PDB file of C-alpha atoms in Angstrom:
ATOM      1  CA  MET A1276      61.513 -23.672 140.873  1.00 35.00           C
ATOM      2  CA  ASN A1277      64.752 -22.153 139.596  1.00 36.00           C
ATOM      3  CA  HIS A1278      66.335 -18.767 139.246  1.00 36.00           C
ATOM      4  CA  ARG A1279      64.586 -17.987 135.953  1.00 37.00           C
ATOM      5  CA  PRO A1280      61.081 -17.737 137.435  1.00 40.00           C
ATOM      6  CA  LEU A1281      62.560 -15.575 140.195  1.00 40.00           C
ATOM      7  CA  SER A1282      64.019 -13.155 137.671  1.00 42.00           C
ATOM      8  CA  ILE A1283      60.642 -13.002 135.985  1.00 42.00           C
ATOM      9  CA  ALA A1284      59.085 -12.189 139.324  1.00 51.00           C
ATOM     10  CA  VAL A1285      61.573  -9.334 139.716  1.00 46.00           C
ATOM     11  CA  VAL A1286      60.644  -7.887 136.350  1.00 44.00           C
ATOM     12  CA  LEU A1287      56.911  -8.227 137.040  1.00 49.00           C
ATOM     13  CA  ALA A1288      57.243  -6.605 140.414  1.00 50.00           C
ATOM     14  CA  LEU A1289      59.296  -3.682 139.136  1.00 45.00           C
ATOM     15  CA  CYS A1290      57.052  -3.196 136.109  1.00 49.00           C
ATOM     16  CA  ALA A1291      54.114  -3.030 138.459  1.00 48.00           C
ATOM     17  CA  SER A1292      55.939  -0.393 140.441  1.00 49.00           C
ATOM     18  CA  GLY A1293      56.918   1.506 137.327  1.00 51.00           C
ATOM     19  CA  LEU A1294      60.593   1.794 138.409  1.00 44.00           C
ATOM     20  CA  VAL A1295      62.434  -0.769 136.325  1.00 42.00           C
ATOM     21  CA  SER A1296      65.343   1.570 135.673  1.00 38.00           C
ATOM     22  CA  ALA A1297      65.939   2.109 139.387  1.00 38.00           C
ATOM     23  CA  ALA A1298      65.614  -1.424 140.641  1.00 45.00           C
ATOM     24  CA  PRO A1299      67.435  -1.982 143.958  1.00 73.00           C
ATOM     25  CA  VAL A1300      66.400  -5.640 144.039  1.00 86.00           C
ATOM     26  CA  PRO A1301      69.177  -8.240 143.727  1.00 87.00           C
ATOM     27  CA  LEU A1302      68.489 -11.536 141.952  1.00 86.00           C
ATOM     28  CA  ASN A1303      69.472 -13.384 145.105  1.00 90.00           C
ATOM     29  CA  LEU A1304      67.184 -11.855 147.668  1.00 95.00           C
ATOM     30  CA  PRO A1305      68.327 -11.296 151.279  1.00 94.00           C
ATOM     31  CA  ARG A1306      66.565 -12.980 154.124  1.00 96.00           C
ATOM     32  CA  PRO A1307      63.772 -10.926 155.726  1.00 96.00           C
ATOM     33  CA  ASP A1308      64.977  -8.783 158.590  1.00 95.00           C
ATOM     34  CA  GLY A1309      61.804  -9.267 160.619  1.00 96.00           C
ATOM     35  CA  GLN A1310      60.859  -5.618 160.502  1.00 97.00           C
ATOM     36  CA  PRO A1311      57.436  -4.341 159.312  1.00 97.00           C
ATOM     37  CA  GLY A1312      57.081  -1.756 156.593  1.00 97.00           C
ATOM     38  CA  ASN A1313      57.032   1.928 157.348  1.00 96.00           C
ATOM     39  CA  PRO A1314      53.812   2.548 159.304  1.00 95.00           C
ATOM     40  CA  LYS A1315      53.805   6.262 158.443  1.00 96.00           C
ATOM     41  CA  LYS A1316      53.367   5.610 154.725  1.00 97.00           C
ATOM     42  CA  PRO A1317      50.286   4.242 152.892  1.00 98.00           C
ATOM     43  CA  VAL A1318      50.237   0.475 152.332  1.00 98.00           C
ATOM     44  CA  LYS A1319      51.210  -0.692 148.882  1.00 98.00           C
ATOM     45  CA  VAL A1320      48.452  -3.017 147.676  1.00 99.00           C
ATOM     46  CA  TYR A1321      48.791  -5.608 144.920  1.00 99.00           C
ATOM     47  CA  ILE A1322      45.859  -7.655 143.650  1.00 99.00           C
ATOM     48  CA  LEU A1323      46.629 -11.142 142.297  1.00 98.00           C
ATOM     49  CA  ALA A1324      43.933 -12.923 140.313  1.00 98.00           C
ATOM     50  CA  GLY A1325      43.544 -15.605 137.724  1.00 94.00           C
ATOM     51  CA  GLN A1326      43.077 -19.332 137.397  1.00 90.00           C
ATOM     52  CA  SER A1327      44.679 -22.374 138.980  1.00 90.00           C
ATOM     53  CA  ASN A1328      48.159 -21.097 138.220  1.00 89.00           C
ATOM     54  CA  MET A1329      47.451 -18.196 140.522  1.00 94.00           C
ATOM     55  CA  VAL A1330      45.842 -20.406 143.177  1.00 93.00           C
ATOM     56  CA  GLY A1331      49.159 -22.151 143.485  1.00 88.00           C
ATOM     57  CA  MET A1332      50.586 -25.370 142.100  1.00 89.00           C
ATOM     58  CA  GLY A1333      53.848 -25.384 144.039  1.00 93.00           C
ATOM     59  CA  GLY A1334      54.250 -27.991 146.771  1.00 94.00           C
ATOM     60  CA  VAL A1335      55.932 -27.133 150.020  1.00 96.00           C
ATOM     61  CA  SER A1336      56.904 -30.719 150.690  1.00 93.00           C
ATOM     62  CA  GLY A1337      55.983 -34.318 149.943  1.00 89.00           C
ATOM     63  CA  ALA A1338      57.223 -34.616 146.374  1.00 88.00           C
ATOM     64  CA  GLN A1339      57.431 -38.252 145.377  1.00 80.00           C
ATOM     65  CA  PRO A1340      59.631 -39.752 142.668  1.00 76.00           C
ATOM     66  CA  PRO A1341      58.049 -41.691 139.814  1.00 67.00           C
ATOM     67  CA  ARG A1342      58.106 -45.448 140.032  1.00 66.00           C
ATOM     68  CA  ASN A1343      60.647 -47.027 137.716  1.00 72.00           C
ATOM     69  CA  VAL A1344      61.903 -50.416 136.598  1.00 73.00           C
ATOM     70  CA  PHE A1345      65.522 -50.781 135.558  1.00 73.00           C
ATOM     71  CA  TYR A1346      65.563 -54.413 134.476  1.00 73.00           C
ATOM     72  CA  SER A1347      62.757 -56.753 133.711  1.00 72.00           C
ATOM     73  CA  ALA A1348      62.313 -60.174 132.263  1.00 68.00           C
ATOM     74  CA  ASP A1349      58.555 -60.093 132.815  1.00 69.00           C
ATOM     75  CA  PRO A1350      56.886 -60.646 129.440  1.00 67.00           C
ATOM     76  CA  ALA A1351      53.900 -58.634 130.725  1.00 70.00           C
ATOM     77  CA  ILE A1352      56.008 -55.451 130.792  1.00 68.00           C
ATOM     78  CA  ILE A1353      56.600 -53.790 127.424  1.00 67.00           C
ATOM     79  CA  PRO A1354      59.593 -51.459 126.920  1.00 65.00           C
ATOM     80  CA  GLY A1355      58.660 -47.784 126.723  1.00 63.00           C
ATOM     81  CA  THR A1356      57.571 -44.752 128.771  1.00 59.00           C
ATOM     82  CA  TYR A1357      54.405 -45.115 130.827  1.00 57.00           C
ATOM     83  CA  GLN A1358      52.026 -42.565 132.227  1.00 54.00           C
ATOM     84  CA  LEU A1359      52.167 -42.512 136.044  1.00 50.00           C
ATOM     85  CA  SER A1360      48.654 -42.717 137.459  1.00 52.00           C
ATOM     86  CA  ARG A1361      49.479 -42.697 141.126  1.00 52.00           C
ATOM     87  CA  PRO A1362      52.711 -43.075 143.147  1.00 49.00           C
ATOM     88  CA  ASP A1363      51.865 -46.458 144.643  1.00 50.00           C
ATOM     89  CA  ASP A1364      50.751 -48.066 141.387  1.00 51.00           C
ATOM     90  CA  LEU A1365      53.436 -50.581 140.459  1.00 48.00           C
ATOM     91  CA  LYS A1366      51.802 -51.191 137.099  1.00 50.00           C
ATOM     92  CA  SER A1367      52.280 -47.551 136.119  1.00 52.00           C
ATOM     93  CA  LEU A1368      55.997 -47.393 135.339  1.00 57.00           C
ATOM     94  CA  ASP A1369      57.713 -44.126 134.386  1.00 57.00           C
ATOM     95  CA  THR A1370      60.760 -45.705 132.814  1.00 62.00           C
ATOM     96  CA  VAL A1371      61.105 -49.291 131.727  1.00 62.00           C
ATOM     97  CA  SER A1372      64.356 -50.770 130.556  1.00 62.00           C
ATOM     98  CA  VAL A1373      63.653 -54.380 129.713  1.00 61.00           C
ATOM     99  CA  PHE A1374      66.776 -56.576 129.730  1.00 54.00           C
ATOM    100  CA  ARG A1375      65.345 -59.307 127.514  1.00 46.00           C
ATOM    101  CA  HIS A1376      61.982 -60.967 127.320  1.00 42.00           C
ATOM    102  CA  GLY A1377      62.436 -64.588 128.138  1.00 43.00           C
ATOM    103  CA  PHE A1378      65.658 -63.911 130.064  1.00 46.00           C
ATOM    104  CA  TYR A1379      66.581 -66.913 132.126  1.00 49.00           C
ATOM    105  CA  GLY A1380      70.102 -66.053 133.139  1.00 61.00           C
ATOM    106  CA  THR A1381      71.441 -66.415 136.629  1.00 71.00           C
ATOM    107  CA  GLU A1382      72.935 -62.932 137.241  1.00 75.00           C
ATOM    108  CA  PHE A1383      72.129 -59.291 136.478  1.00 75.00           C
ATOM    109  CA  ASP A1384      74.038 -56.017 136.533  1.00 77.00           C
ATOM    110  CA  VAL A1385      72.932 -53.210 138.828  1.00 79.00           C
ATOM    111  CA  PRO A1386      72.630 -49.854 136.988  1.00 76.00           C
ATOM    112  CA  VAL A1387      72.500 -47.452 139.976  1.00 80.00           C
ATOM    113  CA  THR A1388      73.505 -47.897 143.593  1.00 87.00           C
ATOM    114  CA  GLY A1389      70.478 -47.798 145.876  1.00 87.00           C
ATOM    115  CA  SER A1390      67.674 -49.659 147.563  1.00 89.00           C
ATOM    116  CA  TYR A1391      65.651 -51.994 145.353  1.00 85.00           C
ATOM    117  CA  ARG A1392      62.469 -53.903 145.717  1.00 84.00           C
ATOM    118  CA  ILE A1393      62.556 -57.227 143.931  1.00 81.00           C
ATOM    119  CA  ARG A1394      59.179 -58.186 142.441  1.00 70.00           C
ATOM    120  CA  GLY A1395      57.373 -56.085 145.039  1.00 63.00           C
ATOM    121  CA  GLY A1396      58.865 -58.080 147.889  1.00 77.00           C
ATOM    122  CA  GLU A1397      62.095 -57.799 149.846  1.00 84.00           C
ATOM    123  CA  VAL A1398      64.047 -54.536 149.759  1.00 90.00           C
ATOM    124  CA  VAL A1399      67.774 -55.049 149.274  1.00 90.00           C
ATOM    125  CA  GLN A1400      70.822 -52.737 148.975  1.00 92.00           C
ATOM    126  CA  LEU A1401      72.637 -53.120 145.655  1.00 90.00           C
ATOM    127  CA  GLU A1402      75.758 -51.459 144.315  1.00 90.00           C
ATOM    128  CA  ALA A1403      76.125 -50.147 140.758  1.00 86.00           C
ATOM    129  CA  GLY A1404      78.474 -52.144 138.540  1.00 83.00           C
ATOM    130  CA  LYS A1405      78.230 -55.360 140.536  1.00 87.00           C
ATOM    131  CA  ARG A1406      76.500 -58.541 139.423  1.00 86.00           C
ATOM    132  CA  TYR A1407      73.993 -60.266 141.656  1.00 85.00           C
ATOM    133  CA  PRO A1408      72.283 -63.666 141.304  1.00 83.00           C
ATOM    134  CA  VAL A1409      68.722 -63.678 140.024  1.00 78.00           C
ATOM    135  CA  PRO A1410      66.342 -64.736 142.821  1.00 73.00           C
ATOM    136  CA  ASP A1411      64.708 -67.396 140.670  1.00 74.00           C
ATOM    137  CA  PRO A1412      66.022 -67.570 137.096  1.00 70.00           C
ATOM    138  CA  LYS A1413      62.981 -69.537 135.963  1.00 72.00           C
ATOM    139  CA  LYS A1414      60.505 -66.797 136.874  1.00 73.00           C
ATOM    140  CA  PRO A1415      60.055 -63.219 135.582  1.00 71.00           C
ATOM    141  CA  PHE A1416      61.620 -60.546 137.794  1.00 74.00           C
ATOM    142  CA  TRP A1417      62.086 -56.794 137.917  1.00 77.00           C
ATOM    143  CA  LEU A1418      64.064 -54.317 139.997  1.00 79.00           C
ATOM    144  CA  GLU A1419      62.414 -51.185 141.288  1.00 80.00           C
ATOM    145  CA  GLN A1420      64.570 -48.523 142.947  1.00 82.00           C
ATOM    146  CA  VAL A1421      62.752 -47.312 146.036  1.00 83.00           C
ATOM    147  CA  ASN A1422      65.074 -44.838 147.694  1.00 83.00           C
ATOM    148  CA  MET A1423      65.030 -42.072 145.106  1.00 80.00           C
ATOM    149  CA  PRO A1424      64.385 -38.627 146.657  1.00 78.00           C
ATOM    150  CA  GLY A1425      61.461 -36.583 145.461  1.00 80.00           C
ATOM    151  CA  LYS A1426      62.290 -33.468 143.476  1.00 82.00           C
ATOM    152  CA  GLY A1427      60.476 -30.216 142.790  1.00 87.00           C
ATOM    153  CA  ASP A1428      58.980 -29.280 146.153  1.00 94.00           C
ATOM    154  CA  LEU A1429      60.127 -26.277 148.132  1.00 96.00           C
ATOM    155  CA  VAL A1430      61.927 -28.370 150.768  1.00 95.00           C
ATOM    156  CA  GLY A1431      64.014 -29.941 148.005  1.00 92.00           C
ATOM    157  CA  VAL A1432      65.001 -26.781 146.185  1.00 94.00           C
ATOM    158  CA  THR A1433      65.790 -24.784 149.349  1.00 95.00           C
ATOM    159  CA  LYS A1434      67.279 -27.247 151.795  1.00 91.00           C
ATOM    160  CA  ASN A1435      68.783 -29.773 149.384  1.00 88.00           C
ATOM    161  CA  ASP A1436      69.593 -27.712 146.279  1.00 91.00           C
ATOM    162  CA  LYS A1437      70.409 -24.583 148.307  1.00 93.00           C
ATOM    163  CA  LYS A1438      68.313 -22.268 146.110  1.00 94.00           C
ATOM    164  CA  PHE A1439      66.039 -19.441 147.261  1.00 96.00           C
ATOM    165  CA  THR A1440      67.870 -19.351 150.589  1.00 95.00           C
ATOM    166  CA  TYR A1441      65.910 -16.259 151.650  1.00 97.00           C
ATOM    167  CA  LEU A1442      62.977 -18.594 152.261  1.00 98.00           C
ATOM    168  CA  ILE A1443      64.735 -20.376 155.166  1.00 97.00           C
ATOM    169  CA  ASP A1444      66.546 -19.017 158.199  1.00 96.00           C
ATOM    170  CA  GLU A1445      69.898 -20.161 159.592  1.00 94.00           C
ATOM    171  CA  ALA A1446      68.143 -22.869 161.620  1.00 94.00           C
ATOM    172  CA  GLY A1447      66.443 -24.292 158.512  1.00 94.00           C
ATOM    173  CA  ASN A1448      62.954 -22.944 159.385  1.00 96.00           C
ATOM    174  CA  TRP A1449      60.729 -21.148 156.930  1.00 98.00           C
ATOM    175  CA  THR A1450      61.099 -17.350 157.028  1.00 98.00           C
ATOM    176  CA  ALA A1451      58.158 -14.989 157.267  1.00 98.00           C
ATOM    177  CA  ARG A1452      58.003 -11.411 156.054  1.00 98.00           C
ATOM    178  CA  ASN A1453      56.536  -8.928 158.523  1.00 98.00           C
ATOM    179  CA  ASP A1454      56.714  -6.211 155.831  1.00 98.00           C
ATOM    180  CA  VAL A1455      54.410  -8.203 153.513  1.00 99.00           C
ATOM    181  CA  THR A1456      50.996  -9.476 154.533  1.00 99.00           C
ATOM    182  CA  TYR A1457      48.951 -11.919 152.462  1.00 99.00           C
ATOM    183  CA  THR A1458      45.253 -12.524 152.383  1.00 98.00           C
ATOM    184  CA  ASP A1459      42.907 -14.545 150.189  1.00 98.00           C
ATOM    185  CA  PRO A1460      39.302 -13.358 150.677  1.00 97.00           C
ATOM    186  CA  ARG A1461      38.009 -15.685 147.959  1.00 96.00           C
ATOM    187  CA  LEU A1462      39.152 -19.023 149.459  1.00 95.00           C
ATOM    188  CA  PHE A1463      39.597 -17.937 153.095  1.00 96.00           C
ATOM    189  CA  PRO A1464      37.172 -15.085 153.731  1.00 95.00           C
ATOM    190  CA  GLU A1465      37.293 -15.397 157.507  1.00 94.00           C
ATOM    191  CA  ARG A1466      41.038 -15.713 157.860  1.00 96.00           C
ATOM    192  CA  PRO A1467      43.040 -12.592 158.769  1.00 95.00           C
ATOM    193  CA  ALA A1468      45.958 -11.398 156.723  1.00 97.00           C
ATOM    194  CA  LEU A1469      49.185 -13.330 157.536  1.00 98.00           C
ATOM    195  CA  PRO A1470      52.856 -12.501 157.217  1.00 99.00           C
ATOM    196  CA  LEU A1471      54.028 -13.823 153.844  1.00 99.00           C
ATOM    197  CA  SER A1472      55.761 -17.190 154.121  1.00 98.00           C
ATOM    198  CA  PRO A1473      55.825 -20.528 152.296  1.00 98.00           C
ATOM    199  CA  LEU A1474      53.006 -21.661 154.641  1.00 98.00           C
ATOM    200  CA  ALA A1475      50.835 -18.576 154.360  1.00 97.00           C
ATOM    201  CA  ASN A1476      48.644 -19.889 151.521  1.00 95.00           C
ATOM    202  CA  ASN A1477      47.321 -23.117 153.044  1.00 94.00           C
ATOM    203  CA  GLY A1478      50.322 -24.749 154.630  1.00 95.00           C
ATOM    204  CA  LYS A1479      50.775 -27.219 151.776  1.00 95.00           C
ATOM    205  CA  THR A1480      50.969 -25.324 148.482  1.00 96.00           C
ATOM    206  CA  PHE A1481      51.990 -21.873 147.345  1.00 96.00           C
ATOM    207  CA  GLY A1482      51.439 -19.705 144.318  1.00 96.00           C
ATOM    208  CA  PRO A1483      53.111 -16.686 142.604  1.00 96.00           C
ATOM    209  CA  GLU A1484      52.471 -14.603 145.706  1.00 98.00           C
ATOM    210  CA  LEU A1485      55.529 -16.123 147.390  1.00 98.00           C
ATOM    211  CA  GLY A1486      58.082 -15.015 144.844  1.00 96.00           C
ATOM    212  CA  PHE A1487      56.254 -11.805 143.887  1.00 97.00           C
ATOM    213  CA  GLY A1488      55.747 -10.746 147.496  1.00 98.00           C
ATOM    214  CA  SER A1489      59.366 -11.448 148.382  1.00 97.00           C
ATOM    215  CA  VAL A1490      60.492  -9.146 145.565  1.00 96.00           C
ATOM    216  CA  VAL A1491      58.115  -6.221 146.234  1.00 96.00           C
ATOM    217  CA  GLY A1492      58.777  -6.554 149.972  1.00 96.00           C
ATOM    218  CA  THR A1493      62.493  -6.074 149.285  1.00 95.00           C
ATOM    219  CA  PHE A1494      61.757  -3.228 146.909  1.00 95.00           C
ATOM    220  CA  HIS A1495      59.320  -1.171 148.949  1.00 96.00           C
ATOM    221  CA  ASP A1496      59.953   0.683 152.183  1.00 94.00           C
ATOM    222  CA  GLU A1497      56.182   0.711 152.782  1.00 96.00           C
ATOM    223  CA  GLN A1498      54.167  -2.146 154.165  1.00 98.00           C
ATOM    224  CA  VAL A1499      52.929  -4.360 151.341  1.00 98.00           C
ATOM    225  CA  LEU A1500      49.544  -6.089 151.170  1.00 99.00           C
ATOM    226  CA  LEU A1501      48.895  -8.907 148.720  1.00 99.00           C
ATOM    227  CA  ILE A1502      45.214  -9.668 148.061  1.00 99.00           C
ATOM    228  CA  LYS A1503      44.773 -12.888 146.075  1.00 98.00           C
ATOM    229  CA  THR A1504      41.449 -13.832 144.564  1.00 96.00           C
ATOM    230  CA  ALA A1505      41.654 -17.019 142.570  1.00 94.00           C
ATOM    231  CA  ILE A1506      39.799 -20.291 142.814  1.00 91.00           C
ATOM    232  CA  GLY A1507      40.903 -22.187 139.681  1.00 89.00           C
ATOM    233  CA  ASN A1508      39.002 -23.575 136.656  1.00 92.00           C
ATOM    234  CA  ARG A1509      37.428 -20.178 136.024  1.00 94.00           C
ATOM    235  CA  SER A1510      37.463 -18.421 132.663  1.00 95.00           C
ATOM    236  CA  LEU A1511      37.733 -14.764 131.747  1.00 96.00           C
ATOM    237  CA  ASN A1512      34.981 -14.887 129.193  1.00 94.00           C
ATOM    238  CA  TRP A1513      32.466 -16.281 131.711  1.00 95.00           C
ATOM    239  CA  ASP A1514      33.413 -16.410 135.406  1.00 96.00           C
ATOM    240  CA  PHE A1515      35.642 -13.305 135.467  1.00 97.00           C
ATOM    241  CA  ARG A1516      33.678 -11.631 132.662  1.00 97.00           C
ATOM    242  CA  PRO A1517      33.902  -7.859 133.329  1.00 98.00           C
ATOM    243  CA  PRO A1518      30.840  -5.629 133.186  1.00 98.00           C
ATOM    244  CA  SER A1519      32.028  -3.795 130.051  1.00 98.00           C
ATOM    245  CA  SER A1520      32.015  -7.054 128.092  1.00 97.00           C
ATOM    246  CA  GLY A1521      28.235  -7.196 128.408  1.00 96.00           C
ATOM    247  CA  HIS A1522      25.982 -10.151 129.162  1.00 93.00           C
ATOM    248  CA  THR A1523      25.211 -13.293 127.204  1.00 94.00           C
ATOM    249  CA  ASP A1524      21.973 -15.256 127.031  1.00 92.00           C
ATOM    250  CA  LYS A1525      23.557 -18.494 128.198  1.00 93.00           C
ATOM    251  CA  PRO A1526      21.754 -20.542 130.866  1.00 94.00           C
ATOM    252  CA  GLY A1527      22.759 -19.417 134.324  1.00 92.00           C
ATOM    253  CA  ALA A1528      24.182 -16.108 133.105  1.00 93.00           C
ATOM    254  CA  ASP A1529      22.204 -14.042 135.621  1.00 92.00           C
ATOM    255  CA  LYS A1530      23.865 -15.864 138.512  1.00 94.00           C
ATOM    256  CA  TYR A1531      27.213 -17.188 137.356  1.00 95.00           C
ATOM    257  CA  GLU A1532      28.387 -14.992 134.503  1.00 95.00           C
ATOM    258  CA  GLY A1533      30.856 -12.494 135.937  1.00 97.00           C
ATOM    259  CA  TYR A1534      30.476 -13.960 139.440  1.00 98.00           C
ATOM    260  CA  GLU A1535      34.246 -14.185 140.036  1.00 98.00           C
ATOM    261  CA  TYR A1536      34.685 -10.568 138.926  1.00 98.00           C
ATOM    262  CA  ARG A1537      32.079  -9.397 141.424  1.00 98.00           C
ATOM    263  CA  ALA A1538      33.549 -11.613 144.168  1.00 98.00           C
ATOM    264  CA  MET A1539      37.016 -10.206 143.472  1.00 98.00           C
ATOM    265  CA  VAL A1540      35.878  -6.596 143.716  1.00 99.00           C
ATOM    266  CA  GLN A1541      33.897  -7.231 146.888  1.00 98.00           C
ATOM    267  CA  GLY A1542      36.769  -9.138 148.474  1.00 98.00           C
ATOM    268  CA  VAL A1543      39.213  -6.346 147.712  1.00 98.00           C
ATOM    269  CA  ARG A1544      36.836  -3.718 149.054  1.00 98.00           C
ATOM    270  CA  ASP A1545      36.174  -5.604 152.291  1.00 98.00           C
ATOM    271  CA  THR A1546      39.889  -6.096 152.836  1.00 98.00           C
ATOM    272  CA  LEU A1547      40.835  -2.491 152.185  1.00 98.00           C
ATOM    273  CA  MET A1548      38.306  -1.181 154.688  1.00 97.00           C
ATOM    274  CA  LYS A1549      40.673  -2.463 157.395  1.00 96.00           C
ATOM    275  CA  TYR A1550      43.462  -0.198 156.086  1.00 97.00           C
ATOM    276  CA  GLU A1551      41.565   3.072 155.833  1.00 96.00           C
ATOM    277  CA  ALA A1552      43.251   4.528 158.932  1.00 95.00           C
ATOM    278  CA  GLN A1553      46.769   4.064 157.634  1.00 96.00           C
ATOM    279  CA  GLY A1554      45.865   4.683 154.019  1.00 98.00           C
ATOM    280  CA  TYR A1555      46.705   2.588 150.993  1.00 98.00           C
ATOM    281  CA  GLU A1556      47.598   2.757 147.334  1.00 98.00           C
ATOM    282  CA  ILE A1557      46.504   0.066 144.863  1.00 98.00           C
ATOM    283  CA  ALA A1558      49.919  -0.185 143.191  1.00 97.00           C
ATOM    284  CA  GLY A1559      49.321  -3.058 140.802  1.00 98.00           C
ATOM    285  CA  PHE A1560      47.210  -5.893 139.460  1.00 99.00           C
ATOM    286  CA  GLY A1561      48.576  -9.242 138.365  1.00 98.00           C
ATOM    287  CA  TRP A1562      46.554 -11.577 136.174  1.00 97.00           C
ATOM    288  CA  PHE A1563      47.637 -15.197 135.476  1.00 94.00           C
ATOM    289  CA  GLN A1564      45.983 -16.643 132.408  1.00 90.00           C
ATOM    290  CA  GLY A1565      45.088 -20.322 132.425  1.00 87.00           C
ATOM    291  CA  HIS A1566      43.825 -23.166 130.234  1.00 87.00           C
ATOM    292  CA  LYS A1567      40.155 -22.526 130.923  1.00 89.00           C
ATOM    293  CA  ASP A1568      40.157 -19.888 128.178  1.00 89.00           C
ATOM    294  CA  ALA A1569      41.736 -22.164 125.596  1.00 87.00           C
ATOM    295  CA  GLY A1570      38.517 -22.077 123.558  1.00 87.00           C
ATOM    296  CA  SER A1571      38.506 -18.301 123.212  1.00 90.00           C
ATOM    297  CA  THR A1572      39.987 -16.540 120.239  1.00 94.00           C
ATOM    298  CA  LYS A1573      42.868 -14.189 120.877  1.00 93.00           C
ATOM    299  CA  GLU A1574      40.685 -11.247 119.772  1.00 96.00           C
ATOM    300  CA  GLU A1575      37.944 -12.194 122.208  1.00 96.00           C
ATOM    301  CA  TYR A1576      40.409 -12.786 125.071  1.00 96.00           C
ATOM    302  CA  GLU A1577      42.091  -9.448 124.411  1.00 96.00           C
ATOM    303  CA  LYS A1578      38.782  -7.632 124.507  1.00 98.00           C
ATOM    304  CA  HIS A1579      37.799  -9.176 127.854  1.00 98.00           C
ATOM    305  CA  LEU A1580      41.272  -8.592 129.307  1.00 98.00           C
ATOM    306  CA  VAL A1581      41.255  -4.899 128.410  1.00 98.00           C
ATOM    307  CA  ASN A1582      37.745  -4.582 129.883  1.00 98.00           C
ATOM    308  CA  LEU A1583      38.866  -6.420 133.014  1.00 98.00           C
ATOM    309  CA  ILE A1584      41.712  -4.014 133.718  1.00 98.00           C
ATOM    310  CA  ASN A1585      39.711  -0.936 132.899  1.00 99.00           C
ATOM    311  CA  ASP A1586      36.642  -1.988 134.877  1.00 99.00           C
ATOM    312  CA  LEU A1587      38.809  -2.824 137.901  1.00 99.00           C
ATOM    313  CA  ARG A1588      40.433   0.618 137.788  1.00 99.00           C
ATOM    314  CA  LYS A1589      36.951   2.153 137.754  1.00 99.00           C
ATOM    315  CA  ASP A1590      35.328  -0.081 140.403  1.00 99.00           C
ATOM    316  CA  LEU A1591      38.290   0.167 142.781  1.00 98.00           C
ATOM    317  CA  ASN A1592      38.809   3.878 142.201  1.00 98.00           C
ATOM    318  CA  ALA A1593      42.363   3.266 141.052  1.00 98.00           C
ATOM    319  CA  PRO A1594      42.713   4.904 137.610  1.00 97.00           C
ATOM    320  CA  LYS A1595      46.502   4.632 137.623  1.00 95.00           C
ATOM    321  CA  MET A1596      46.618   0.973 138.718  1.00 98.00           C
ATOM    322  CA  LYS A1597      49.288  -0.808 136.713  1.00 97.00           C
ATOM    323  CA  ALA A1598      48.632  -4.314 135.360  1.00 98.00           C
ATOM    324  CA  VAL A1599      50.874  -7.247 134.532  1.00 96.00           C
ATOM    325  CA  VAL A1600      49.659 -10.359 132.710  1.00 95.00           C
ATOM    326  CA  ALA A1601      51.356 -13.757 132.943  1.00 92.00           C
ATOM    327  CA  THR A1602      50.582 -16.457 130.359  1.00 86.00           C
ATOM    328  CA  VAL A1603      50.749 -20.222 130.245  1.00 77.00           C
ATOM    329  CA  GLY A1604      53.422 -21.916 128.196  1.00 57.00           C
TER     330      GLY A1604
END
């Protein structure tokens, strides 16, 4: 996460609201004030759908650094960049800097100060720029730094890098927005809507709803409702295939073709029934394209996407619903 995706979220949110020219949303968002939205106004509803990108690939915590080897005299290790298969696999090395094959010296230089594991055994503290004796100069050895912090999770970027400070309060706890509620009837049909927070999705990962909801919550005076319907590994030309795109004769079409579209519409309808007393407005629809449609031509994808938006407007009785599409890459 960085400030560029946040600025994109601002643009998407304001485009969905149709008020880009009058945007009172700062790039650095303020912390939530704990107050709900105006209960006398209809709820602003945003529907978020798509593939695994919409489900959420961001980790709240637990990021682990790749394994690495700084020096090695092990002839079994070849210099180069290796694919990491799992964090505890010492044979999968992200970066290998081989000193010399057949090295039988008695000392080595330390490249970076830190904690090192020598040949998978004892962990020692070594200081950069100093020379240390080789444990056994007649045997292959390697140094693996083991105290590198993980990078890329939300804990790291907020509490360590001091970014997106609106997501944590002064005590370092996650903030929650009482003016934005979040629900996912596709994955959690029995769970009630929750105040938007980094933990609202499933407690471990989060998706675009976190940044998007923070922006529209700051923008709107009304209460905001985010309805996410995404399960991942689902395509637009099959799973989300809208009614106007017609049916194919593929095996299983009667049951599975368009199933995610129907589930999305039903999930939204069931959710909105709970807000009939206050009233609501379907203010926008966000679609996040994914790799599952990589086999579709751009013409075919465009046709299904246009049909998706138009069919949703019809089926949800929201003819003026605005739509924003995010793409991969």
